[in-house]
PDB file of C-alpha atoms in Angstrom:
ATOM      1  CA  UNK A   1     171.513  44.391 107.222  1.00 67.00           C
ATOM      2  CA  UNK A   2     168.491  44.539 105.153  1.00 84.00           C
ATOM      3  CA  UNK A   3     168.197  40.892 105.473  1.00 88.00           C
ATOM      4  CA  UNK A   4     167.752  41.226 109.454  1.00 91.00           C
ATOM      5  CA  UNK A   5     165.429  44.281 109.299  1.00 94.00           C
ATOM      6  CA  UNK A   6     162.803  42.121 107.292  1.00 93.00           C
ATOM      7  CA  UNK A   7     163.488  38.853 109.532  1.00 92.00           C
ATOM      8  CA  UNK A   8     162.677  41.777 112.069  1.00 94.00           C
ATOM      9  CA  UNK A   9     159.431  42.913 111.000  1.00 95.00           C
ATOM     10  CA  UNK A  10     158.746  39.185 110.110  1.00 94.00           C
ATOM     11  CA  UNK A  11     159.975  38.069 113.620  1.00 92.00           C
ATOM     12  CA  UNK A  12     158.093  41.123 114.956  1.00 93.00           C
ATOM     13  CA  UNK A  13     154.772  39.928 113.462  1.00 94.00           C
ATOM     14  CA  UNK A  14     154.695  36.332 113.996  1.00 93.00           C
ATOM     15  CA  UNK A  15     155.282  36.684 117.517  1.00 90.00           C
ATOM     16  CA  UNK A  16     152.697  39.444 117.920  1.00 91.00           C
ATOM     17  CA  UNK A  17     150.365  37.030 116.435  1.00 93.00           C
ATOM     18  CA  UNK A  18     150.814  34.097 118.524  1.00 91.00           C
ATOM     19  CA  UNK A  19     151.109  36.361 121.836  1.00 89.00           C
ATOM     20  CA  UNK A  20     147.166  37.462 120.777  1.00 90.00           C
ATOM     21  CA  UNK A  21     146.223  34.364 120.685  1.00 92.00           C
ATOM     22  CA  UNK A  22     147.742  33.180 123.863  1.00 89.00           C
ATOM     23  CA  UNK A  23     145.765  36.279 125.230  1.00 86.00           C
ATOM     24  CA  UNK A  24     142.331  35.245 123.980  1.00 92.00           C
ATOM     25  CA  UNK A  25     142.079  31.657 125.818  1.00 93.00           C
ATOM     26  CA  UNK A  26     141.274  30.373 128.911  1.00 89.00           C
ATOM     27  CA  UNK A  27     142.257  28.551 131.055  1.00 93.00           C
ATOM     28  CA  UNK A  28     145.812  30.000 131.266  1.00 89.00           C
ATOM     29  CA  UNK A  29     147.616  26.618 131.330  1.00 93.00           C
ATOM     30  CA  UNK A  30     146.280  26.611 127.623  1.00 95.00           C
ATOM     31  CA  UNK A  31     147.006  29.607 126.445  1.00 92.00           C
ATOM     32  CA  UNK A  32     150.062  29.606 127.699  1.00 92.00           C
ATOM     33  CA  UNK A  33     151.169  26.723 124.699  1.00 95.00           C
ATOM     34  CA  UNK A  34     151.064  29.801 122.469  1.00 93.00           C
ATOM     35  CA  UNK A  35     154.399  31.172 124.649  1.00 90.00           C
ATOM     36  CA  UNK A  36     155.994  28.238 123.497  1.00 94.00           C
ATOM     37  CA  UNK A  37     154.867  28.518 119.403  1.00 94.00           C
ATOM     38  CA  UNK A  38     157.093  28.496 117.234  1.00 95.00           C
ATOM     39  CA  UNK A  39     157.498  32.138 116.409  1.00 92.00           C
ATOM     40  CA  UNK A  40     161.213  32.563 115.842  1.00 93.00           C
ATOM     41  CA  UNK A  41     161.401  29.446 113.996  1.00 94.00           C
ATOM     42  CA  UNK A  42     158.456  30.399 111.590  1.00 93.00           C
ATOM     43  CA  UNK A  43     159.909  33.873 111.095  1.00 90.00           C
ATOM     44  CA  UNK A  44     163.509  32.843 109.929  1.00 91.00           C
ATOM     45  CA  UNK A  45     163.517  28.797 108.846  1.00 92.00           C
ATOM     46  CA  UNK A  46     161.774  29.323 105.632  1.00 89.00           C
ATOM     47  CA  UNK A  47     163.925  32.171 104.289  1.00 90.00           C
ATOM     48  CA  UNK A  48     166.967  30.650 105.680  1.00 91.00           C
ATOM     49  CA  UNK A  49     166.237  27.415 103.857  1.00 93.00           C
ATOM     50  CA  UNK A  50     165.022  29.063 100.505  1.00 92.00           C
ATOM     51  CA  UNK A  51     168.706  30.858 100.581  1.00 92.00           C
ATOM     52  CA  UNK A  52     170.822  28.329 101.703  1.00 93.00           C
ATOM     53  CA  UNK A  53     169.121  24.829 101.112  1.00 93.00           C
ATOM     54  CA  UNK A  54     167.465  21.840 103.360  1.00 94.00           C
ATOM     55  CA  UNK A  55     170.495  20.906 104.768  1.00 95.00           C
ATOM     56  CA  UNK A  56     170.885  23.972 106.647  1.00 95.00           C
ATOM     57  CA  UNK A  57     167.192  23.553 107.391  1.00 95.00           C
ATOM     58  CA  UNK A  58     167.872  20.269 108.716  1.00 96.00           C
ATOM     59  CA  UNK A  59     170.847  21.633 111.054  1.00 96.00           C
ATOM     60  CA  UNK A  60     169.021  24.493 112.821  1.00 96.00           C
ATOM     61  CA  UNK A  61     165.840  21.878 113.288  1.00 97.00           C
ATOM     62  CA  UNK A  62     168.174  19.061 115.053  1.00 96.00           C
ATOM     63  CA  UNK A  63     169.553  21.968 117.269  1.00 97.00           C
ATOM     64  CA  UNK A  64     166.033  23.884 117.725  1.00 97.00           C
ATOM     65  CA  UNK A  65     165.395  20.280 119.639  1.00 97.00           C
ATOM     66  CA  UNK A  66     167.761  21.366 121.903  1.00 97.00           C
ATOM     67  CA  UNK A  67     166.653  24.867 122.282  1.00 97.00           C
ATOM     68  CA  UNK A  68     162.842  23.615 122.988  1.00 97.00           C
ATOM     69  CA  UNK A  69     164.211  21.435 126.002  1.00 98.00           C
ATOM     70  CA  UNK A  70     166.002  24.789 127.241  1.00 97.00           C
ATOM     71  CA  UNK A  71     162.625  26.620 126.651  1.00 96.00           C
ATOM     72  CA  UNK A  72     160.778  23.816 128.492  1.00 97.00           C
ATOM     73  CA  UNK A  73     163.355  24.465 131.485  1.00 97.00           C
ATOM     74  CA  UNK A  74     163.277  28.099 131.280  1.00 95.00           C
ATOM     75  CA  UNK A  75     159.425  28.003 131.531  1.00 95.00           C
ATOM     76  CA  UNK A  76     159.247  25.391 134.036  1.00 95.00           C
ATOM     77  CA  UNK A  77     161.374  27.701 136.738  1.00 95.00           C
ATOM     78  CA  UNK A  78     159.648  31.069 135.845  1.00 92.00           C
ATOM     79  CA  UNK A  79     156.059  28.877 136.474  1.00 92.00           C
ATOM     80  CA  UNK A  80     157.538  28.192 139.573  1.00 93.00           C
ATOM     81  CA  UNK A  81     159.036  31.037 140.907  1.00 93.00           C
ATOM     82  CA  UNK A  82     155.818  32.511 140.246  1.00 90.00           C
ATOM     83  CA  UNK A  83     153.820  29.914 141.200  1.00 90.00           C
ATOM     84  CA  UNK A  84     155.587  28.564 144.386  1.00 91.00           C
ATOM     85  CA  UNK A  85     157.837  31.389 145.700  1.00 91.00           C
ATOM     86  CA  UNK A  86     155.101  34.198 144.606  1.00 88.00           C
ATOM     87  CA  UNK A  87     157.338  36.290 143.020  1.00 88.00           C
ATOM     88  CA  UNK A  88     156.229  38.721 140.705  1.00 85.00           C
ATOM     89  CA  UNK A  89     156.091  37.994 137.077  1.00 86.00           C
ATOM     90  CA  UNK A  90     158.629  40.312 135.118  1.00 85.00           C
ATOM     91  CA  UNK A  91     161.979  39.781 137.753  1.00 88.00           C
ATOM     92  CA  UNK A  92     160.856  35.987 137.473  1.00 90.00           C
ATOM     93  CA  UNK A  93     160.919  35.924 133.793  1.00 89.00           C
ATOM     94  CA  UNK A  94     163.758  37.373 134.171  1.00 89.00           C
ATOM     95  CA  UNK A  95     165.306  35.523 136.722  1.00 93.00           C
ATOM     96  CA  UNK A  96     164.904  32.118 134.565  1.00 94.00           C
ATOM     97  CA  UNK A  97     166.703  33.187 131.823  1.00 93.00           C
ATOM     98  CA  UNK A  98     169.881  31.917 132.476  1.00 96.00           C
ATOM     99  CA  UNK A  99     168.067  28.255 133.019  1.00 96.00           C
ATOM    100  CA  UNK A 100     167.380  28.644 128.654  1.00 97.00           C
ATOM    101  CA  UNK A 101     171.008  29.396 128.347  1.00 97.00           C
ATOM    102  CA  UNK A 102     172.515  26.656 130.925  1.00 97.00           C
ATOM    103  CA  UNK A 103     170.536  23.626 129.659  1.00 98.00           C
ATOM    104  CA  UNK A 104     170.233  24.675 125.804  1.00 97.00           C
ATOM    105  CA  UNK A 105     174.120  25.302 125.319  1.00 96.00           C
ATOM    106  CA  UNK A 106     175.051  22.279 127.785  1.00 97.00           C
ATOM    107  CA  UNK A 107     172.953  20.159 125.366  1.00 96.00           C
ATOM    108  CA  UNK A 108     175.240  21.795 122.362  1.00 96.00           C
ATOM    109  CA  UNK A 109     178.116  21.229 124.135  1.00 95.00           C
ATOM    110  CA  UNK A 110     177.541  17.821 125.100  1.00 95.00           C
ATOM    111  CA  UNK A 111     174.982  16.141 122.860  1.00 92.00           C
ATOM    112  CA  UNK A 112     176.859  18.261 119.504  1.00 89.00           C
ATOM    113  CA  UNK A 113     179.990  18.466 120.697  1.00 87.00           C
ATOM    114  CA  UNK A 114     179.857  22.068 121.030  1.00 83.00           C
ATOM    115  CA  UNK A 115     180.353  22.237 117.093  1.00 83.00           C
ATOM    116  CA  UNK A 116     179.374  24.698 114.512  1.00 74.00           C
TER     117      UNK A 116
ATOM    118  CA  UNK B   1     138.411  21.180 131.221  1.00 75.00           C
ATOM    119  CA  UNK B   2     136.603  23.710 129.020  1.00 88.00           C
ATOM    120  CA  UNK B   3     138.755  26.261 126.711  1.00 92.00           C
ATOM    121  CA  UNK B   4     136.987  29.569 126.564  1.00 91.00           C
ATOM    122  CA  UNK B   5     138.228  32.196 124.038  1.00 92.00           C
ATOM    123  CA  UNK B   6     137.040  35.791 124.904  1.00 90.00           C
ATOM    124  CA  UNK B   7     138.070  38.312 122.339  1.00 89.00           C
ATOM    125  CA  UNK B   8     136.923  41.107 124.959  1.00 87.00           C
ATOM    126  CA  UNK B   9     140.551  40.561 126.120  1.00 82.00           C
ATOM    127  CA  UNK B  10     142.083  41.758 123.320  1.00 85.00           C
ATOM    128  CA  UNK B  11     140.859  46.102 123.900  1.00 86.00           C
ATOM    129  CA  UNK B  12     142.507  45.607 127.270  1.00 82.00           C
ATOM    130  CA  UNK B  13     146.111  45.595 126.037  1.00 82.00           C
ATOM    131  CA  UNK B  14     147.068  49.036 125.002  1.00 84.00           C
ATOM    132  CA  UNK B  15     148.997  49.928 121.778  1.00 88.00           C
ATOM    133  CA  UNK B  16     152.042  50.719 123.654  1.00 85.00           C
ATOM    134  CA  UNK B  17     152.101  46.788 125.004  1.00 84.00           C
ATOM    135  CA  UNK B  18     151.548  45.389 121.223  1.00 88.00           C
ATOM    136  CA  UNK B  19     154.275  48.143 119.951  1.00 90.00           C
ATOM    137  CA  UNK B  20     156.222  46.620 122.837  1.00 86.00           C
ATOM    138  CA  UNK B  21     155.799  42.888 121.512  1.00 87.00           C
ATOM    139  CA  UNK B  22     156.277  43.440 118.269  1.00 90.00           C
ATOM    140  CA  UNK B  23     159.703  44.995 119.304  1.00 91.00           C
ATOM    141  CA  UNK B  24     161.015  42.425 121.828  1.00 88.00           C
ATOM    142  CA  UNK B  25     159.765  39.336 119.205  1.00 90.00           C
ATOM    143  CA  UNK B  26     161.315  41.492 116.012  1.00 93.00           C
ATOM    144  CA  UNK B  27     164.516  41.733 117.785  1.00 91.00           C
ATOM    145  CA  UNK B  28     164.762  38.389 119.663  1.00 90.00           C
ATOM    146  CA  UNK B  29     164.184  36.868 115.870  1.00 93.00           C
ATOM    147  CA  UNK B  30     167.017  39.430 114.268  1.00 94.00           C
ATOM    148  CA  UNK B  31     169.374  38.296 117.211  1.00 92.00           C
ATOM    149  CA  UNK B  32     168.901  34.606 116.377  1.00 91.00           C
ATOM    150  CA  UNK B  33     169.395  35.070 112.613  1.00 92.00           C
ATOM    151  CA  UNK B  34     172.903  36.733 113.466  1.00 94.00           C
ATOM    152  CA  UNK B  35     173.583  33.768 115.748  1.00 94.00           C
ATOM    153  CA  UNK B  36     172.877  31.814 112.645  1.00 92.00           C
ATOM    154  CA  UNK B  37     174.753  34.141 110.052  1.00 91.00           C
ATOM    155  CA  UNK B  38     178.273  34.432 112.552  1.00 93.00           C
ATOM    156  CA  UNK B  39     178.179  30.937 114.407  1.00 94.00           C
ATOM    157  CA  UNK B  40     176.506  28.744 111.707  1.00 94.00           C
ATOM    158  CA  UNK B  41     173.259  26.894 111.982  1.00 94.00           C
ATOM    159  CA  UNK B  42     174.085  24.326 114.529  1.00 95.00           C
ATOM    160  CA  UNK B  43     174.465  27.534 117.318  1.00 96.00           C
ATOM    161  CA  UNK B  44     171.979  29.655 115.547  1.00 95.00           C
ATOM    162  CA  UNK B  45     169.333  26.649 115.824  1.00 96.00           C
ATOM    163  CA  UNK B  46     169.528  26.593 119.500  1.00 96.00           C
ATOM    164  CA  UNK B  47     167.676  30.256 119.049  1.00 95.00           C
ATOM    165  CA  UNK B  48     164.765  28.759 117.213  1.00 95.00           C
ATOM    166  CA  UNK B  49     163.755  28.056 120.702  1.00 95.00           C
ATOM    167  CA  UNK B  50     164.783  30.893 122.473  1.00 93.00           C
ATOM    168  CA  UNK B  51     161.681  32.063 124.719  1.00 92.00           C
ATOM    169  CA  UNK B  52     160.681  34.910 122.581  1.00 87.00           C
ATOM    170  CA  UNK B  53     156.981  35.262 123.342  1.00 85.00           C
ATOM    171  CA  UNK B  54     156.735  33.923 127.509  1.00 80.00           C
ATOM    172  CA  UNK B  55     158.328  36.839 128.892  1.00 80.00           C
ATOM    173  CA  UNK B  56     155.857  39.839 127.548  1.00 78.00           C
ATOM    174  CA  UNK B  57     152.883  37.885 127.913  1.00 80.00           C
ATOM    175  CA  UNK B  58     153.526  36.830 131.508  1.00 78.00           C
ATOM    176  CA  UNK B  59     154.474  40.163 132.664  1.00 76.00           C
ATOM    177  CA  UNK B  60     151.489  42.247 130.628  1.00 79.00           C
ATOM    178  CA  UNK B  61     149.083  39.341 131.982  1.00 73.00           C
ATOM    179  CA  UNK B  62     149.851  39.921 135.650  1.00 71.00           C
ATOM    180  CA  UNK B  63     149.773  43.534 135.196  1.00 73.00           C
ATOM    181  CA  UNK B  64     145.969  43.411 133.705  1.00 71.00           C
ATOM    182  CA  UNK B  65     144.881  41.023 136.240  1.00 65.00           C
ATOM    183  CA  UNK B  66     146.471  43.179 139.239  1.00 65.00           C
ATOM    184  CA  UNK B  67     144.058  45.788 138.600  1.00 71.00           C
ATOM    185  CA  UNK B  68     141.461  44.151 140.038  1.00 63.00           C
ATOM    186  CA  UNK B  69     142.580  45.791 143.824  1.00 70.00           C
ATOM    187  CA  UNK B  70     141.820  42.864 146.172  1.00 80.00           C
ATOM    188  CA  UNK B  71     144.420  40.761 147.860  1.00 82.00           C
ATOM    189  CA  UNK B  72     142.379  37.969 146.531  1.00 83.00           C
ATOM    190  CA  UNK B  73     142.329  38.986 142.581  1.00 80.00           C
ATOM    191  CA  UNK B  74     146.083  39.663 142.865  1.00 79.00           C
ATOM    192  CA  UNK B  75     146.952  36.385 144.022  1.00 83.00           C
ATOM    193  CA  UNK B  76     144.363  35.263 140.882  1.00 83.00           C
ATOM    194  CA  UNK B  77     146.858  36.971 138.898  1.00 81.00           C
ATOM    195  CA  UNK B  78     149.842  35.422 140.135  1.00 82.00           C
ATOM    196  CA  UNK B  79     148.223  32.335 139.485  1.00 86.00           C
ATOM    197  CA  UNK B  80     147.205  32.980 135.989  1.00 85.00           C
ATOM    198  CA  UNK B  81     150.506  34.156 134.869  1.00 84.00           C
ATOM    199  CA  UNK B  82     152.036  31.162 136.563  1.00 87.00           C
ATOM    200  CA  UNK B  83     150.149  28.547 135.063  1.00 91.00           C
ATOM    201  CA  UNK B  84     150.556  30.601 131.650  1.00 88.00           C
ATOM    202  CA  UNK B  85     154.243  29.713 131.866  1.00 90.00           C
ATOM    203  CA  UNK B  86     153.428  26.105 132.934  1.00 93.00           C
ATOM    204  CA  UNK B  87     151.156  25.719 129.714  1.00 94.00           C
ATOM    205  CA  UNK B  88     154.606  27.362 127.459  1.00 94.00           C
ATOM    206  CA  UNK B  89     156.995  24.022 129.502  1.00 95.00           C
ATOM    207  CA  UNK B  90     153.901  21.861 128.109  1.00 96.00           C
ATOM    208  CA  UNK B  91     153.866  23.218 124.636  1.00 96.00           C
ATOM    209  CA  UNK B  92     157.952  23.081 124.468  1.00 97.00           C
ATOM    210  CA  UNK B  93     157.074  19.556 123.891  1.00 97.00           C
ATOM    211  CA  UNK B  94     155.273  21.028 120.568  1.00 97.00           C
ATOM    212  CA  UNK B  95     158.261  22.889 119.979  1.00 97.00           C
ATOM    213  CA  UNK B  96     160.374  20.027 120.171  1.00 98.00           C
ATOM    214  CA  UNK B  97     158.206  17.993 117.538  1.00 98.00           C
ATOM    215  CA  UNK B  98     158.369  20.803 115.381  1.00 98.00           C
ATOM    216  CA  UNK B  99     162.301  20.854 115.220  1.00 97.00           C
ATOM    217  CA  UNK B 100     162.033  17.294 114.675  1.00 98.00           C
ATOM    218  CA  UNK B 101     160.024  17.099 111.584  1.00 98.00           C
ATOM    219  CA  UNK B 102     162.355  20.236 110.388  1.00 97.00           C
ATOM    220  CA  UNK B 103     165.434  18.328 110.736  1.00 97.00           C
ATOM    221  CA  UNK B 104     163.922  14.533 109.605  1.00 97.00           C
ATOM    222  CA  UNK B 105     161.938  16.134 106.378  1.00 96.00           C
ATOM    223  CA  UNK B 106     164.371  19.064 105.795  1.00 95.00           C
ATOM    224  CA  UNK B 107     166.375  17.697 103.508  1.00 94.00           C
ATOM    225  CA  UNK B 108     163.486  15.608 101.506  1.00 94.00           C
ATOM    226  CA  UNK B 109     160.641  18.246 101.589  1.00 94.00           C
ATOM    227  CA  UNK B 110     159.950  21.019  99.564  1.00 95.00           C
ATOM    228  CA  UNK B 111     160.501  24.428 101.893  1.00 95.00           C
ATOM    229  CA  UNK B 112     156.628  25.195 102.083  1.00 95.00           C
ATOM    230  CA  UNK B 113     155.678  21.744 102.897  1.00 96.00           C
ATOM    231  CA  UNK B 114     158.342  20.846 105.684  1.00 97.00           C
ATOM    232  CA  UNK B 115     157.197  24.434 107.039  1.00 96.00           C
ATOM    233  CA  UNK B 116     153.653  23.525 107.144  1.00 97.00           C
ATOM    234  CA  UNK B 117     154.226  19.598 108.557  1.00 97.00           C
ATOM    235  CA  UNK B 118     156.114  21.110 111.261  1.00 98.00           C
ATOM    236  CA  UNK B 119     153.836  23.696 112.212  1.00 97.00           C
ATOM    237  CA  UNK B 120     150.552  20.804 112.208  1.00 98.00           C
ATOM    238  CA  UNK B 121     153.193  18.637 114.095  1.00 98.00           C
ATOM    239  CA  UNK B 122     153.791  21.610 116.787  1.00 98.00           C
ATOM    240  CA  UNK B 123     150.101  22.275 117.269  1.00 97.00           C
ATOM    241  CA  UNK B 124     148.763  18.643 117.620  1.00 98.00           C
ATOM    242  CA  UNK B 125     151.519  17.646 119.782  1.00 98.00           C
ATOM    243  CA  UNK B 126     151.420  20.507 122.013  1.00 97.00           C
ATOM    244  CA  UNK B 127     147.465  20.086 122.309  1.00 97.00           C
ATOM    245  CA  UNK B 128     148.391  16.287 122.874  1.00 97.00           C
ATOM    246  CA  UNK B 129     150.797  16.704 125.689  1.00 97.00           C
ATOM    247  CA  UNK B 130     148.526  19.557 127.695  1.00 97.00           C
ATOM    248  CA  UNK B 131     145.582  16.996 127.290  1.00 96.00           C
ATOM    249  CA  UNK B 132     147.518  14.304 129.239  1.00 96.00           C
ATOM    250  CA  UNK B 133     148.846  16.800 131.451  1.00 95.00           C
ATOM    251  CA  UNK B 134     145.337  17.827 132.693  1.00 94.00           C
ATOM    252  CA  UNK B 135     143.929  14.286 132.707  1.00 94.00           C
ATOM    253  CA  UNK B 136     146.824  13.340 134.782  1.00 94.00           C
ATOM    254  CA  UNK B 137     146.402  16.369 137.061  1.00 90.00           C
ATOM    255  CA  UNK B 138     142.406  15.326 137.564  1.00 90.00           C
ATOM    256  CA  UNK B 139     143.289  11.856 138.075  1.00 92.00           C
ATOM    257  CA  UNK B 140     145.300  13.069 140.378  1.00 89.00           C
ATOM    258  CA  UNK B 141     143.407  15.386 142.371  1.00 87.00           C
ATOM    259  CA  UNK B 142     140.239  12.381 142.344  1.00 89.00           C
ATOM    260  CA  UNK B 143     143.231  10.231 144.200  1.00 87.00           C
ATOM    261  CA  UNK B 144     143.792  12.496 146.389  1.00 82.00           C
ATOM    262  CA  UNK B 145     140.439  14.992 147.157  1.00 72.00           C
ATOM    263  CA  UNK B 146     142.053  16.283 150.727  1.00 65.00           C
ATOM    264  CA  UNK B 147     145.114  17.718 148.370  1.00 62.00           C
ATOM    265  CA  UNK B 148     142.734  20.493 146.777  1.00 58.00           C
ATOM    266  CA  UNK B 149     140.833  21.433 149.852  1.00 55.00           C
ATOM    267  CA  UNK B 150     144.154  21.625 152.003  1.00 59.00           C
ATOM    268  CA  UNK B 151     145.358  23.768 149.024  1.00 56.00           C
ATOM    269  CA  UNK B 152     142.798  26.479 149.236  1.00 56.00           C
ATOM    270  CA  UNK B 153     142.681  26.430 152.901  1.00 54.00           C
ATOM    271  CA  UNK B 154     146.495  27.315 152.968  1.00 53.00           C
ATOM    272  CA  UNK B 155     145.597  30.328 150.058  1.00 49.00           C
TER     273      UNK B 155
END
């Protein structure tokens, strides 16, 4: 538990940072490389590979692959939607969501095998 | 295409919106970890890329932009907040680079240093791939000059 609460505050931080920065530039197209920065990754690898070696490392980086091409996706439709079909920007951030999920676990499942 | 950085941005976010960042990125990061901790690191690595930062900016960027009151400024800030999620697909390419280098070096790199390859990896290929993107997009447009005009004329 206390583990989490500092990969929290960590997590917290590091994307607060990056989200800043994104905030500061122009044109938008440019700042918006700073949404896809990575935050999470930053916050958690280094701990996660002090405790538990390079190997595991290794593992989460081969499947963060995966998770950057569901992120790619996921940004791509809520661009669009907003874009395009001139929806508003929090239901079509919302609305994309399940575009990260779809293509990031049907890599897992197909390009890993859906293992562990 | 010129990058401008204006730190006058920064006072119009309100402590509320960073408190509400810091939350949403603090708890999309504890969330992966315990994908990591329960389901191992294959399944918790697909949360490395989990879009933790997109959906707060987007939202709080429209909602600055929208109050400037004219039909015209609000479709500006549809338009910004769009192409701010365009620029995130972009930099996914960075993000991809970066989980590369993690899982090629992980193993044969100290922690620090695989950490700090990654993260130079991220940024130059993420720069890279929005460079080509906008030369391609101005190559385009210079192919094709009735695209913009028609474009405008139907905003």
């Amino acid at each position: 538990m206390g583990d989490l609460a500092i990969r929290f505050i960590i997590g917290g931080v590091v994307v607060s940072i990056f989200a800043v920065i994104g905030d500061v530039f122009k044109p938008k197209t440019f700042a918006g490389l700073f949404g896809a920065a990575p935050s999470i990754a930053l916050a958690t690898l280094g701990l996660s590979m002090m405790q538990k070696g390079g190997q595991y490392g290794a593992t989460e980086g081969r499947s963060m692959m995966l998770g950057a091409i569901g992120l790619m996706c996921y940004s791509l439709a809520a661009g669009l939607l907003v874009r395009k079909a001139r929806w508003n920007a929090l239901p079509a951030a919302l609305t994309a969501l399940p575009a990260w999920f779809i293509v990031a676990f049907g890599l897992w499942a197909t390009a890993l095998g859906g293992s562990q | 295409m010129k990058i401008e950085c204006n730190l006058e941005k920064l006072r119009e976010t309100k402590p509320g919106e960073y408190a509400m960042r810091f939350a949403f990125g603090g708890l999309v990061t504890a969330i992966a970890s315990w994908v990591g901790i329960k389901y191992g690191p294959v399944v918790g690595g697909l949360f490395l890329g989990f879009p933790s930062i997109l959906p707060a900016t987007v939202t709080l960027l429209q909602k600055h932009e929208e109050k400037e009151q004219t039909p015209a400024q609000k479709r500006e800030a549809k338009n910004q907040a769009g192409d701010d999620s365009l620029g995130a697909a972009i930099g996914s390419f960075g993000l991809l680079c970066f989980g590369l280098v993690v899982w090629f070096f992980g193993e044969k790199m100290p922690v620090l240093a695989v950490i700090a390859v990654a993260t130079l990896t991220w940024a130059i290929a993420a720069f890279a791939a929005w460079l080509l993107v906008m030369v391609a997009k101005k190559s385009l447009e210079a192919k094709q000059p009735g695209r913009r005009v028609a474009k405008r004329k139907a905003a």
